[in-house]
Structure formats: structure tokens, C-alpha cells
JSON list of C-alpha atoms in Angstrom, two decimals:
[
{"chain": "A", "resi": 1499, "resn": "MET", "atom": "CA", "xyz": [101.29, 115.03, 104.53]},
{"chain": "A", "resi": 1500, "resn": "VAL", "atom": "CA", "xyz": [99.98, 113.43, 107.77]},
{"chain": "A", "resi": 1501, "resn": "GLU", "atom": "CA", "xyz": [96.48, 112.09, 106.91]},
{"chain": "A", "resi": 1502, "resn": "VAL", "atom": "CA", "xyz": [93.54, 110.80, 109.37]},
{"chain": "A", "resi": 1503, "resn": "TYR", "atom": "CA", "xyz": [90.70, 108.44, 108.00]},
{"chain": "A", "resi": 1504, "resn": "SER", "atom": "CA", "xyz": [87.59, 108.05, 109.96]},
{"chain": "A", "resi": 1505, "resn": "CYS", "atom": "CA", "xyz": [85.07, 105.31, 109.56]},
{"chain": "A", "resi": 1506, "resn": "LYS", "atom": "CA", "xyz": [81.80, 104.91, 111.49]},
{"chain": "A", "resi": 1507, "resn": "LEU", "atom": "CA", "xyz": [80.48, 101.54, 112.16]},
{"chain": "A", "resi": 1508, "resn": "PRO", "atom": "CA", "xyz": [78.03, 100.44, 110.02]},
{"chain": "A", "resi": 1509, "resn": "VAL", "atom": "CA", "xyz": [74.17, 100.23, 111.44]},
{"chain": "A", "resi": 1510, "resn": "SER", "atom": "CA", "xyz": [73.88, 96.88, 110.55]},
{"chain": "A", "resi": 1511, "resn": "ARG", "atom": "CA", "xyz": [76.42, 94.13, 111.49]},
{"chain": "A", "resi": 1512, "resn": "GLU", "atom": "CA", "xyz": [76.21, 90.54, 110.60]},
{"chain": "A", "resi": 1513, "resn": "ASP", "atom": "CA", "xyz": [78.59, 87.93, 111.00]},
{"chain": "A", "resi": 1514, "resn": "THR", "atom": "CA", "xyz": [77.96, 87.09, 107.28]},
{"chain": "A", "resi": 1515, "resn": "VAL", "atom": "CA", "xyz": [79.52, 90.31, 106.31]},
{"chain": "A", "resi": 1516, "resn": "ILE", "atom": "CA", "xyz": [82.55, 89.81, 108.39]},
{"chain": "A", "resi": 1517, "resn": "GLU", "atom": "CA", "xyz": [83.18, 86.20, 106.83]},
{"chain": "A", "resi": 1518, "resn": "THR", "atom": "CA", "xyz": [83.09, 87.64, 103.52]},
{"chain": "A", "resi": 1519, "resn": "LEU", "atom": "CA", "xyz": [85.98, 90.13, 104.57]},
{"chain": "A", "resi": 1520, "resn": "LEU", "atom": "CA", "xyz": [88.14, 88.01, 106.43]},
{"chain": "A", "resi": 1521, "resn": "PHE", "atom": "CA", "xyz": [90.28, 86.78, 103.45]},
{"chain": "A", "resi": 1522, "resn": "HIS", "atom": "CA", "xyz": [91.70, 90.33, 102.74]},
{"chain": "A", "resi": 1523, "resn": "VAL", "atom": "CA", "xyz": [93.73, 90.10, 106.10]},
{"chain": "A", "resi": 1524, "resn": "SER", "atom": "CA", "xyz": [96.02, 87.71, 107.21]},
{"chain": "A", "resi": 1525, "resn": "GLN", "atom": "CA", "xyz": [95.68, 84.10, 108.76]},
{"chain": "A", "resi": 1526, "resn": "GLU", "atom": "CA", "xyz": [96.80, 85.22, 112.02]},
{"chain": "A", "resi": 1527, "resn": "ARG", "atom": "CA", "xyz": [94.25, 88.24, 112.11]},
{"chain": "A", "resi": 1528, "resn": "GLN", "atom": "CA", "xyz": [91.52, 86.13, 110.93]},
{"chain": "A", "resi": 1529, "resn": "SER", "atom": "CA", "xyz": [92.15, 83.70, 113.97]},
{"chain": "A", "resi": 1530, "resn": "ARG", "atom": "CA", "xyz": [92.12, 86.71, 116.48]},
{"chain": "A", "resi": 1531, "resn": "LEU", "atom": "CA", "xyz": [88.95, 88.28, 115.00]},
{"chain": "A", "resi": 1532, "resn": "LYS", "atom": "CA", "xyz": [87.11, 85.11, 115.46]},
{"chain": "A", "resi": 1533, "resn": "ARG", "atom": "CA", "xyz": [88.08, 85.24, 119.33]},
{"chain": "A", "resi": 1534, "resn": "PHE", "atom": "CA", "xyz": [86.01, 88.11, 119.53]},
{"chain": "A", "resi": 1535, "resn": "VAL", "atom": "CA", "xyz": [82.78, 87.38, 121.58]},
{"chain": "A", "resi": 1536, "resn": "LYS", "atom": "CA", "xyz": [80.83, 90.84, 120.88]},
{"chain": "A", "resi": 1537, "resn": "ILE", "atom": "CA", "xyz": [80.29, 91.62, 117.17]},
{"chain": "A", "resi": 1538, "resn": "ASP", "atom": "CA", "xyz": [81.02, 95.16, 117.56]},
{"chain": "A", "resi": 1539, "resn": "ASP", "atom": "CA", "xyz": [84.45, 94.36, 118.60]},
{"chain": "A", "resi": 1540, "resn": "THR", "atom": "CA", "xyz": [84.95, 92.23, 115.54]},
{"chain": "A", "resi": 1541, "resn": "TYR", "atom": "CA", "xyz": [83.87, 95.40, 113.20]},
{"chain": "A", "resi": 1542, "resn": "ARG", "atom": "CA", "xyz": [86.05, 97.99, 115.02]},
{"chain": "A", "resi": 1543, "resn": "SER", "atom": "CA", "xyz": [89.38, 95.53, 114.56]},
{"chain": "A", "resi": 1544, "resn": "LEU", "atom": "CA", "xyz": [88.55, 94.36, 111.13]},
{"chain": "A", "resi": 1545, "resn": "ILE", "atom": "CA", "xyz": [87.72, 97.98, 109.92]},
{"chain": "A", "resi": 1546, "resn": "GLY", "atom": "CA", "xyz": [90.94, 99.18, 111.52]},
{"chain": "A", "resi": 1547, "resn": "ASP", "atom": "CA", "xyz": [92.75, 96.44, 109.31]},
{"chain": "A", "resi": 1548, "resn": "LEU", "atom": "CA", "xyz": [90.84, 97.21, 106.26]},
{"chain": "A", "resi": 1549, "resn": "LEU", "atom": "CA", "xyz": [91.31, 101.24, 106.74]},
{"chain": "A", "resi": 1550, "resn": "VAL", "atom": "CA", "xyz": [95.23, 100.57, 106.47]},
{"chain": "A", "resi": 1551, "resn": "ARG", "atom": "CA", "xyz": [94.78, 99.01, 103.28]},
{"chain": "A", "resi": 1552, "resn": "PHE", "atom": "CA", "xyz": [92.41, 101.80, 102.06]},
{"chain": "A", "resi": 1553, "resn": "ALA", "atom": "CA", "xyz": [94.86, 104.37, 103.17]},
{"chain": "A", "resi": 1554, "resn": "PHE", "atom": "CA", "xyz": [97.65, 102.48, 101.30]},
{"chain": "A", "resi": 1555, "resn": "GLN", "atom": "CA", "xyz": [95.71, 102.20, 98.14]},
{"chain": "A", "resi": 1556, "resn": "LYS", "atom": "CA", "xyz": [94.89, 105.83, 98.08]},
{"chain": "A", "resi": 1557, "resn": "ARG", "atom": "CA", "xyz": [98.77, 106.60, 98.35]},
{"chain": "A", "resi": 1558, "resn": "TYR", "atom": "CA", "xyz": [100.05, 103.74, 96.16]},
{"chain": "A", "resi": 1559, "resn": "GLY", "atom": "CA", "xyz": [97.16, 102.45, 94.25]},
{"chain": "A", "resi": 1560, "resn": "LEU", "atom": "CA", "xyz": [95.92, 98.89, 94.14]},
{"chain": "A", "resi": 1561, "resn": "ILE", "atom": "CA", "xyz": [97.40, 96.33, 96.26]},
{"chain": "A", "resi": 1562, "resn": "ASP", "atom": "CA", "xyz": [97.86, 92.44, 94.80]},
{"chain": "A", "resi": 1563, "resn": "GLY", "atom": "CA", "xyz": [97.48, 90.30, 97.83]},
{"chain": "A", "resi": 1564, "resn": "GLU", "atom": "CA", "xyz": [97.83, 90.89, 101.55]},
{"chain": "A", "resi": 1565, "resn": "LEU", "atom": "CA", "xyz": [99.98, 93.67, 103.33]},
{"chain": "A", "resi": 1566, "resn": "LYS", "atom": "CA", "xyz": [102.65, 91.85, 105.36]},
{"chain": "A", "resi": 1567, "resn": "ILE", "atom": "CA", "xyz": [102.65, 93.24, 108.93]},
{"chain": "A", "resi": 1568, "resn": "ALA", "atom": "CA", "xyz": [105.36, 92.96, 111.49]},
{"chain": "A", "resi": 1569, "resn": "THR", "atom": "CA", "xyz": [105.68, 94.62, 115.07]},
{"chain": "A", "resi": 1570, "resn": "ASN", "atom": "CA", "xyz": [108.57, 96.45, 116.80]},
{"chain": "A", "resi": 1571, "resn": "ASP", "atom": "CA", "xyz": [109.55, 95.25, 120.10]},
{"chain": "A", "resi": 1572, "resn": "TYR", "atom": "CA", "xyz": [107.12, 97.20, 121.82]},
{"chain": "A", "resi": 1573, "resn": "GLY", "atom": "CA", "xyz": [104.40, 95.61, 119.96]},
{"chain": "A", "resi": 1574, "resn": "LYS", "atom": "CA", "xyz": [103.82, 98.74, 117.30]},
{"chain": "A", "resi": 1575, "resn": "PRO", "atom": "CA", "xyz": [102.67, 97.02, 113.79]},
{"chain": "A", "resi": 1576, "resn": "PHE", "atom": "CA", "xyz": [104.52, 98.42, 110.73]},
{"chain": "A", "resi": 1577, "resn": "LEU", "atom": "CA", "xyz": [104.86, 97.11, 106.85]},
{"chain": "A", "resi": 1578, "resn": "PRO", "atom": "CA", "xyz": [108.53, 96.15, 106.83]},
{"chain": "A", "resi": 1579, "resn": "GLU", "atom": "CA", "xyz": [108.24, 95.71, 103.15]},
{"chain": "A", "resi": 1580, "resn": "TYR", "atom": "CA", "xyz": [107.17, 99.79, 102.75]},
{"chain": "A", "resi": 1581, "resn": "PRO", "atom": "CA", "xyz": [109.39, 101.68, 105.20]},
{"chain": "A", "resi": 1582, "resn": "SER", "atom": "CA", "xyz": [107.89, 104.78, 104.05]},
{"chain": "A", "resi": 1583, "resn": "PHE", "atom": "CA", "xyz": [104.42, 104.23, 105.14]},
{"chain": "A", "resi": 1584, "resn": "HIS", "atom": "CA", "xyz": [103.87, 104.51, 108.76]},
{"chain": "A", "resi": 1585, "resn": "TYR", "atom": "CA", "xyz": [100.29, 104.07, 110.21]},
{"chain": "A", "resi": 1586, "resn": "ASN", "atom": "CA", "xyz": [98.46, 103.74, 113.68]},
{"chain": "A", "resi": 1587, "resn": "ILE", "atom": "CA", "xyz": [95.14, 102.52, 114.58]},
{"chain": "A", "resi": 1588, "resn": "SER", "atom": "CA", "xyz": [92.41, 103.68, 117.18]},
{"chain": "A", "resi": 1589, "resn": "HIS", "atom": "CA", "xyz": [89.17, 102.89, 117.82]},
{"chain": "A", "resi": 1590, "resn": "SER", "atom": "CA", "xyz": [86.51, 104.13, 120.46]},
{"chain": "A", "resi": 1591, "resn": "GLY", "atom": "CA", "xyz": [82.52, 103.60, 120.50]},
{"chain": "A", "resi": 1592, "resn": "GLU", "atom": "CA", "xyz": [81.23, 104.05, 117.07]},
{"chain": "A", "resi": 1593, "resn": "TYR", "atom": "CA", "xyz": [84.33, 105.23, 115.36]},
{"chain": "A", "resi": 1594, "resn": "VAL", "atom": "CA", "xyz": [87.48, 103.70, 113.92]},
{"chain": "A", "resi": 1595, "resn": "VAL", "atom": "CA", "xyz": [90.31, 105.87, 112.87]},
{"chain": "A", "resi": 1596, "resn": "CYS", "atom": "CA", "xyz": [93.56, 105.29, 111.30]},
{"chain": "A", "resi": 1597, "resn": "ALA", "atom": "CA", "xyz": [96.70, 108.02, 110.78]},
{"chain": "A", "resi": 1598, "resn": "VAL", "atom": "CA", "xyz": [99.26, 107.80, 108.37]},
{"chain": "A", "resi": 1599, "resn": "HIS", "atom": "CA", "xyz": [102.30, 109.53, 107.63]},
{"chain": "A", "resi": 1600, "resn": "ASP", "atom": "CA", "xyz": [106.10, 108.98, 106.00]},
{"chain": "A", "resi": 1601, "resn": "ASP", "atom": "CA", "xyz": [107.46, 109.14, 109.69]},
{"chain": "A", "resi": 1602, "resn": "ALA", "atom": "CA", "xyz": [106.40, 107.66, 112.99]},
{"chain": "A", "resi": 1603, "resn": "VAL", "atom": "CA", "xyz": [102.78, 108.59, 113.70]},
{"chain": "A", "resi": 1604, "resn": "GLY", "atom": "CA", "xyz": [100.01, 108.04, 116.31]},
{"chain": "A", "resi": 1605, "resn": "VAL", "atom": "CA", "xyz": [96.47, 108.41, 116.93]},
{"chain": "A", "resi": 1606, "resn": "ASP", "atom": "CA", "xyz": [94.04, 108.04, 119.62]},
{"chain": "A", "resi": 1607, "resn": "ILE", "atom": "CA", "xyz": [90.20, 108.67, 119.93]},
{"chain": "A", "resi": 1608, "resn": "GLU", "atom": "CA", "xyz": [87.96, 108.55, 122.99]},
{"chain": "A", "resi": 1609, "resn": "TYR", "atom": "CA", "xyz": [84.21, 108.54, 123.45]},
{"chain": "A", "resi": 1610, "resn": "ILE", "atom": "CA", "xyz": [83.80, 111.46, 126.13]},
{"chain": "A", "resi": 1611, "resn": "GLY", "atom": "CA", "xyz": [82.27, 109.20, 128.60]},
{"chain": "A", "resi": 1612, "resn": "PRO", "atom": "CA", "xyz": [81.57, 109.50, 132.28]},
{"chain": "A", "resi": 1613, "resn": "LEU", "atom": "CA", "xyz": [84.69, 108.83, 134.72]},
{"chain": "A", "resi": 1614, "resn": "ASP", "atom": "CA", "xyz": [86.23, 109.41, 138.03]},
{"chain": "A", "resi": 1615, "resn": "LEU", "atom": "CA", "xyz": [88.52, 112.30, 137.54]},
{"chain": "A", "resi": 1616, "resn": "ARG", "atom": "CA", "xyz": [90.67, 111.24, 140.19]},
{"chain": "A", "resi": 1617, "resn": "LEU", "atom": "CA", "xyz": [92.03, 109.27, 137.54]},
{"chain": "A", "resi": 1618, "resn": "ALA", "atom": "CA", "xyz": [93.82, 112.25, 136.10]},
{"chain": "A", "resi": 1619, "resn": "LYS", "atom": "CA", "xyz": [95.71, 112.97, 139.45]},
{"chain": "A", "resi": 1620, "resn": "GLU", "atom": "CA", "xyz": [97.21, 109.44, 139.06]},
{"chain": "A", "resi": 1621, "resn": "LEU", "atom": "CA", "xyz": [98.29, 109.73, 135.22]},
{"chain": "A", "resi": 1622, "resn": "PHE", "atom": "CA", "xyz": [98.68, 113.49, 134.46]},
{"chain": "A", "resi": 1623, "resn": "THR", "atom": "CA", "xyz": [101.28, 115.81, 135.42]},
{"chain": "A", "resi": 1624, "resn": "HIS", "atom": "CA", "xyz": [100.41, 118.21, 138.53]},
{"chain": "A", "resi": 1625, "resn": "ASP", "atom": "CA", "xyz": [99.57, 121.41, 135.80]},
{"chain": "A", "resi": 1626, "resn": "GLU", "atom": "CA", "xyz": [97.75, 118.76, 133.62]},
{"chain": "A", "resi": 1627, "resn": "TYR", "atom": "CA", "xyz": [95.86, 117.69, 136.60]},
{"chain": "A", "resi": 1628, "resn": "GLN", "atom": "CA", "xyz": [95.23, 121.37, 137.58]},
{"chain": "A", "resi": 1629, "resn": "GLU", "atom": "CA", "xyz": [94.03, 122.36, 134.26]},
{"chain": "A", "resi": 1630, "resn": "VAL", "atom": "CA", "xyz": [91.43, 119.87, 134.46]},
{"chain": "A", "resi": 1631, "resn": "LEU", "atom": "CA", "xyz": [90.10, 120.97, 137.97]},
{"chain": "A", "resi": 1632, "resn": "ALA", "atom": "CA", "xyz": [90.05, 124.48, 136.99]},
{"chain": "A", "resi": 1633, "resn": "ASN", "atom": "CA", "xyz": [87.95, 124.26, 133.70]},
{"chain": "A", "resi": 1634, "resn": "GLU", "atom": "CA", "xyz": [84.04, 124.15, 134.03]},
{"chain": "A", "resi": 1635, "resn": "ASP", "atom": "CA", "xyz": [84.02, 121.32, 131.04]},
{"chain": "A", "resi": 1636, "resn": "SER", "atom": "CA", "xyz": [86.74, 119.25, 133.19]},
{"chain": "A", "resi": 1637, "resn": "LEU", "atom": "CA", "xyz": [85.67, 115.99, 131.40]},
{"chain": "A", "resi": 1638, "resn": "THR", "atom": "CA", "xyz": [86.40, 117.40, 127.71]},
{"chain": "A", "resi": 1639, "resn": "VAL", "atom": "CA", "xyz": [89.74, 118.80, 129.04]},
{"chain": "A", "resi": 1640, "resn": "PHE", "atom": "CA", "xyz": [90.36, 115.41, 130.69]},
{"chain": "A", "resi": 1641, "resn": "TYR", "atom": "CA", "xyz": [89.87, 113.76, 127.12]},
{"chain": "A", "resi": 1642, "resn": "ASP", "atom": "CA", "xyz": [91.69, 116.61, 125.34]},
{"chain": "A", "resi": 1643, "resn": "ILE", "atom": "CA", "xyz": [94.91, 115.80, 127.43]},
{"chain": "A", "resi": 1644, "resn": "TRP", "atom": "CA", "xyz": [94.37, 112.13, 127.32]},
{"chain": "A", "resi": 1645, "resn": "THR", "atom": "CA", "xyz": [94.14, 111.67, 123.70]},
{"chain": "A", "resi": 1646, "resn": "LEU", "atom": "CA", "xyz": [97.03, 113.95, 122.93]},
{"chain": "A", "resi": 1647, "resn": "LYS", "atom": "CA", "xyz": [99.21, 112.26, 125.38]},
{"chain": "A", "resi": 1648, "resn": "GLU", "atom": "CA", "xyz": [98.14, 108.86, 124.20]},
{"chain": "A", "resi": 1649, "resn": "SER", "atom": "CA", "xyz": [98.73, 110.21, 120.66]},
{"chain": "A", "resi": 1650, "resn": "TYR", "atom": "CA", "xyz": [102.01, 110.82, 121.34]},
{"chain": "A", "resi": 1651, "resn": "ILE", "atom": "CA", "xyz": [103.21, 107.78, 123.19]},
{"chain": "A", "resi": 1652, "resn": "LYS", "atom": "CA", "xyz": [102.07, 105.90, 120.49]},
{"chain": "A", "resi": 1653, "resn": "ALA", "atom": "CA", "xyz": [104.11, 108.07, 117.86]},
{"chain": "A", "resi": 1654, "resn": "VAL", "atom": "CA", "xyz": [107.02, 107.44, 119.86]},
{"chain": "A", "resi": 1655, "resn": "GLY", "atom": "CA", "xyz": [106.08, 103.95, 119.86]},
{"chain": "A", "resi": 1656, "resn": "GLN", "atom": "CA", "xyz": [107.64, 102.63, 123.14]},
{"chain": "A", "resi": 1657, "resn": "GLY", "atom": "CA", "xyz": [104.31, 101.32, 124.83]},
{"chain": "A", "resi": 1658, "resn": "LEU", "atom": "CA", "xyz": [103.85, 101.56, 128.36]},
{"chain": "A", "resi": 1659, "resn": "SER", "atom": "CA", "xyz": [107.45, 101.92, 128.91]},
{"chain": "A", "resi": 1660, "resn": "LYS", "atom": "CA", "xyz": [107.11, 105.63, 128.49]},
{"chain": "A", "resi": 1661, "resn": "PRO", "atom": "CA", "xyz": [105.14, 106.87, 131.37]},
{"chain": "A", "resi": 1662, "resn": "LEU", "atom": "CA", "xyz": [102.27, 109.67, 131.06]},
{"chain": "A", "resi": 1663, "resn": "LYS", "atom": "CA", "xyz": [103.44, 111.33, 133.85]},
{"chain": "A", "resi": 1664, "resn": "GLY", "atom": "CA", "xyz": [107.21, 111.56, 131.97]},
{"chain": "A", "resi": 1665, "resn": "PHE", "atom": "CA", "xyz": [106.07, 114.15, 129.81]},
{"chain": "A", "resi": 1666, "resn": "SER", "atom": "CA", "xyz": [103.51, 117.15, 129.71]},
{"chain": "A", "resi": 1667, "resn": "ILE", "atom": "CA", "xyz": [101.14, 118.37, 127.17]},
{"chain": "A", "resi": 1668, "resn": "LYS", "atom": "CA", "xyz": [100.07, 122.15, 127.09]},
{"chain": "A", "resi": 1669, "resn": "LYS", "atom": "CA", "xyz": [97.46, 123.30, 124.65]},
{"chain": "A", "resi": 1670, "resn": "ASP", "atom": "CA", "xyz": [97.50, 126.66, 123.83]},
{"chain": "A", "resi": 1671, "resn": "SER", "atom": "CA", "xyz": [95.38, 126.40, 120.88]},
{"chain": "A", "resi": 1672, "resn": "ASN", "atom": "CA", "xyz": [94.22, 123.57, 118.05]},
{"chain": "A", "resi": 1673, "resn": "LYS", "atom": "CA", "xyz": [97.45, 124.56, 116.23]},
{"chain": "A", "resi": 1674, "resn": "SER", "atom": "CA", "xyz": [99.98, 125.41, 118.93]},
{"chain": "A", "resi": 1675, "resn": "ILE", "atom": "CA", "xyz": [100.35, 122.17, 121.27]},
{"chain": "A", "resi": 1676, "resn": "GLN", "atom": "CA", "xyz": [103.41, 121.96, 123.23]},
{"chain": "A", "resi": 1677, "resn": "ILE", "atom": "CA", "xyz": [105.13, 118.66, 124.76]},
{"chain": "A", "resi": 1678, "resn": "THR", "atom": "CA", "xyz": [107.50, 119.12, 127.24]},
{"chain": "A", "resi": 1679, "resn": "ASP", "atom": "CA", "xyz": [109.93, 116.24, 128.64]},
{"chain": "A", "resi": 1680, "resn": "MET", "atom": "CA", "xyz": [109.74, 116.35, 132.43]},
{"chain": "A", "resi": 1681, "resn": "GLN", "atom": "CA", "xyz": [113.06, 115.20, 133.20]},
{"chain": "A", "resi": 1682, "resn": "THR", "atom": "CA", "xyz": [114.76, 117.67, 131.11]},
{"chain": "A", "resi": 1683, "resn": "ASN", "atom": "CA", "xyz": [112.05, 120.34, 131.32]},
{"chain": "A", "resi": 1684, "resn": "ARG", "atom": "CA", "xyz": [112.65, 120.86, 127.61]},
{"chain": "A", "resi": 1685, "resn": "GLN", "atom": "CA", "xyz": [110.25, 121.11, 124.89]},
{"chain": "A", "resi": 1686, "resn": "VAL", "atom": "CA", "xyz": [110.16, 118.26, 122.52]},
{"chain": "A", "resi": 1687, "resn": "MET", "atom": "CA", "xyz": [110.70, 119.94, 119.02]},
{"chain": "A", "resi": 1688, "resn": "ASP", "atom": "CA", "xyz": [110.61, 116.90, 116.61]},
{"chain": "A", "resi": 1689, "resn": "TYR", "atom": "CA", "xyz": [107.05, 115.68, 117.08]},
{"chain": "A", "resi": 1690, "resn": "GLU", "atom": "CA", "xyz": [104.00, 117.98, 116.38]},
{"chain": "A", "resi": 1691, "resn": "CYS", "atom": "CA", "xyz": [100.34, 117.28, 117.21]},
{"chain": "A", "resi": 1692, "resn": "ARG", "atom": "CA", "xyz": [97.05, 118.19, 116.25]},
{"chain": "A", "resi": 1693, "resn": "GLN", "atom": "CA", "xyz": [93.66, 117.72, 117.63]},
{"chain": "A", "resi": 1694, "resn": "TYR", "atom": "CA", "xyz": [90.26, 117.43, 116.01]},
{"chain": "A", "resi": 1695, "resn": "LYS", "atom": "CA", "xyz": [86.58, 117.34, 117.11]},
{"chain": "A", "resi": 1696, "resn": "ILE", "atom": "CA", "xyz": [84.25, 114.56, 116.28]},
{"chain": "A", "resi": 1697, "resn": "GLU", "atom": "CA", "xyz": [80.50, 115.28, 118.22]},
{"chain": "A", "resi": 1698, "resn": "GLY", "atom": "CA", "xyz": [80.92, 113.28, 121.43]},
{"chain": "A", "resi": 1699, "resn": "TYR", "atom": "CA", "xyz": [84.27, 112.31, 120.84]},
{"chain": "A", "resi": 1700, "resn": "ARG", "atom": "CA", "xyz": [88.12, 113.71, 120.79]},
{"chain": "A", "resi": 1701, "resn": "LEU", "atom": "CA", "xyz": [90.52, 112.76, 118.26]},
{"chain": "A", "resi": 1702, "resn": "ALA", "atom": "CA", "xyz": [94.51, 113.31, 118.48]},
{"chain": "A", "resi": 1703, "resn": "VAL", "atom": "CA", "xyz": [97.39, 112.81, 116.31]},
{"chain": "A", "resi": 1704, "resn": "CYS", "atom": "CA", "xyz": [101.07, 113.25, 116.67]},
{"chain": "A", "resi": 1705, "resn": "ALA", "atom": "CA", "xyz": [103.59, 112.77, 114.16]},
{"chain": "A", "resi": 1706, "resn": "HIS", "atom": "CA", "xyz": [107.49, 112.74, 113.96]},
{"chain": "A", "resi": 1707, "resn": "HIS", "atom": "CA", "xyz": [109.26, 115.17, 111.75]},
{"chain": "A", "resi": 1708, "resn": "ALA", "atom": "CA", "xyz": [106.07, 117.13, 110.77]},
{"chain": "A", "resi": 1709, "resn": "ASN", "atom": "CA", "xyz": [104.85, 120.67, 110.99]},
{"chain": "A", "resi": 1710, "resn": "ALA", "atom": "CA", "xyz": [101.57, 122.06, 111.45]},
{"chain": "A", "resi": 1711, "resn": "GLU", "atom": "CA", "xyz": [101.02, 122.62, 107.64]},
{"chain": "A", "resi": 1712, "resn": "GLN", "atom": "CA", "xyz": [101.30, 118.93, 106.91]},
{"chain": "A", "resi": 1713, "resn": "PHE", "atom": "CA", "xyz": [98.19, 118.11, 109.03]},
{"chain": "A", "resi": 1714, "resn": "ARG", "atom": "CA", "xyz": [94.86, 118.21, 106.99]},
{"chain": "A", "resi": 1715, "resn": "SER", "atom": "CA", "xyz": [91.85, 120.48, 108.57]},
{"chain": "A", "resi": 1716, "resn": "GLN", "atom": "CA", "xyz": [89.73, 117.76, 109.16]},
{"chain": "A", "resi": 1717, "resn": "PRO", "atom": "CA", "xyz": [90.06, 113.91, 109.07]},
{"chain": "A", "resi": 1718, "resn": "ILE", "atom": "CA", "xyz": [88.84, 112.02, 105.76]},
{"chain": "A", "resi": 1719, "resn": "SER", "atom": "CA", "xyz": [85.77, 110.53, 106.34]},
{"chain": "A", "resi": 1720, "resn": "VAL", "atom": "CA", "xyz": [85.07, 107.06, 104.82]},
{"chain": "A", "resi": 1721, "resn": "THR", "atom": "CA", "xyz": [82.00, 104.91, 105.03]},
{"chain": "A", "resi": 1722, "resn": "PHE", "atom": "CA", "xyz": [82.40, 100.95, 105.44]},
{"chain": "A", "resi": 1723, "resn": "GLN", "atom": "CA", "xyz": [80.73, 100.53, 102.16]},
{"chain": "A", "resi": 1724, "resn": "GLU", "atom": "CA", "xyz": [83.57, 102.66, 100.55]},
{"chain": "A", "resi": 1725, "resn": "ILE", "atom": "CA", "xyz": [86.17, 100.51, 102.19]},
{"chain": "A", "resi": 1726, "resn": "CYS", "atom": "CA", "xyz": [84.56, 97.30, 101.03]},
{"chain": "A", "resi": 1727, "resn": "GLU", "atom": "CA", "xyz": [83.92, 98.64, 97.33]},
{"chain": "A", "resi": 1728, "resn": "SER", "atom": "CA", "xyz": [87.77, 99.51, 97.32]},
{"chain": "A", "resi": 1729, "resn": "LEU", "atom": "CA", "xyz": [88.71, 95.98, 98.18]},
{"chain": "A", "resi": 1730, "resn": "ASN", "atom": "CA", "xyz": [87.08, 94.80, 94.77]},
{"chain": "A", "resi": 1731, "resn": "ALA", "atom": "CA", "xyz": [88.22, 97.89, 92.92]}
]
């Protein structure tokens, strides 16, 4: 099953709360979190770490100690001691999301904010760009395509070495999303994408060796309080 957990940042955000939660992550992560200037950025990053732990507990039960995290050659994190547990994190605005799967997975969430649509011409394929221009709600279409492309790149786990123009996304419906390799002009068959709508946001997830039936109909909404309570279970 491909699962996506979503958490909205708490209304009240205090440094003292952060301090009580830091020991649940590694020393390296603690050092990184302490370097953030804005408290919202600290909350987003910490919630991402804790969502991984929360999702892991839902699948495997309680955790004794910290989860050891490593990264591949392109910087994508994974749990070396649990090769069947794959995850990916994304955050934007008020939301942090974590996708989990038993194979490679990628997730991306974006706040639908104003931008210069000429960016689509630079980053998208010709057909994708034309789709953005042809739609009355061009901004939302841009984020539809953007999140799907980002989720696929993150699932493949090769970072920026895989250009956005190297593949195209065709969204026939929410359950029919085609990925085509632009060099071979062949459809990518071993990755499956799904898109979700959160008010004001677009959210996409892409999973390796998955089918449409393995995706939940909606993300699993988790509150910050629930995450904190799970740490003390």
C-alpha cells in the first residue's frame, strides 16, 4: 500500500516545544534544525522527521531508539536497516507530507501561489507548456504538472541529474497519469502516479512497482499533537 501522511503546522509555534522534541532525532539533524532562523522552517523540517517515525510505527510498531538514516549518491534519504521501508518528505506553506511504500517513492506538495508562467516554458516540455497556456486556470494546471514531475524525479532518486524536460506528464484523469520518456518516446510503465487536492495546494505521489489500487483515496491526516503523543507511547 502506498500511503501519504499529511500534517498541518500547529497554530502555536514555540521554541520551547522544539527543544522538547529534538532528542527524538539524530545529533546531525538537531544541528541542522538549530541553524534555521525562522521558526516555521524549523517546524516544517522537524515535523518531516517525526512523520517518518510516525509512519514507521504505524507499519512496524513502536521504535526503541532513533531511526538510522543514510543517503544515496544523490542525497535521497533512506533507512539502511529497513530496506523494505521507503519514504519521501515534502513541505510547502502550512503542510508537511510524508509518502511511504515498500519500494521507491516520491512526493511533492506545493502551495498554489502566484508565479511567472514563463517558468513553465523553461522547465516543461512543449506539450506541457501548451496545456498550461490553453487552460483558463493555468496556474493550477502548472502546479498539477509541476508536482507530478517532482514526485517522479524524487521517486527515481537521481536528483537534478534527471531534467524536467527529459520526460513528459499527461494527466488524462486523476487515476490515469502517463509518464513518457522524451528520448525514447516510450511510456514509463514501472512507476505509478496519483494526485490529491488539499485546499490551496496540489499534492502528488509517485511509486515504483505500484498500481492504482495500491494508493489510498485520500492522504492520512495527522495532527501535530498526535505525532507528539506517538513519541511517548
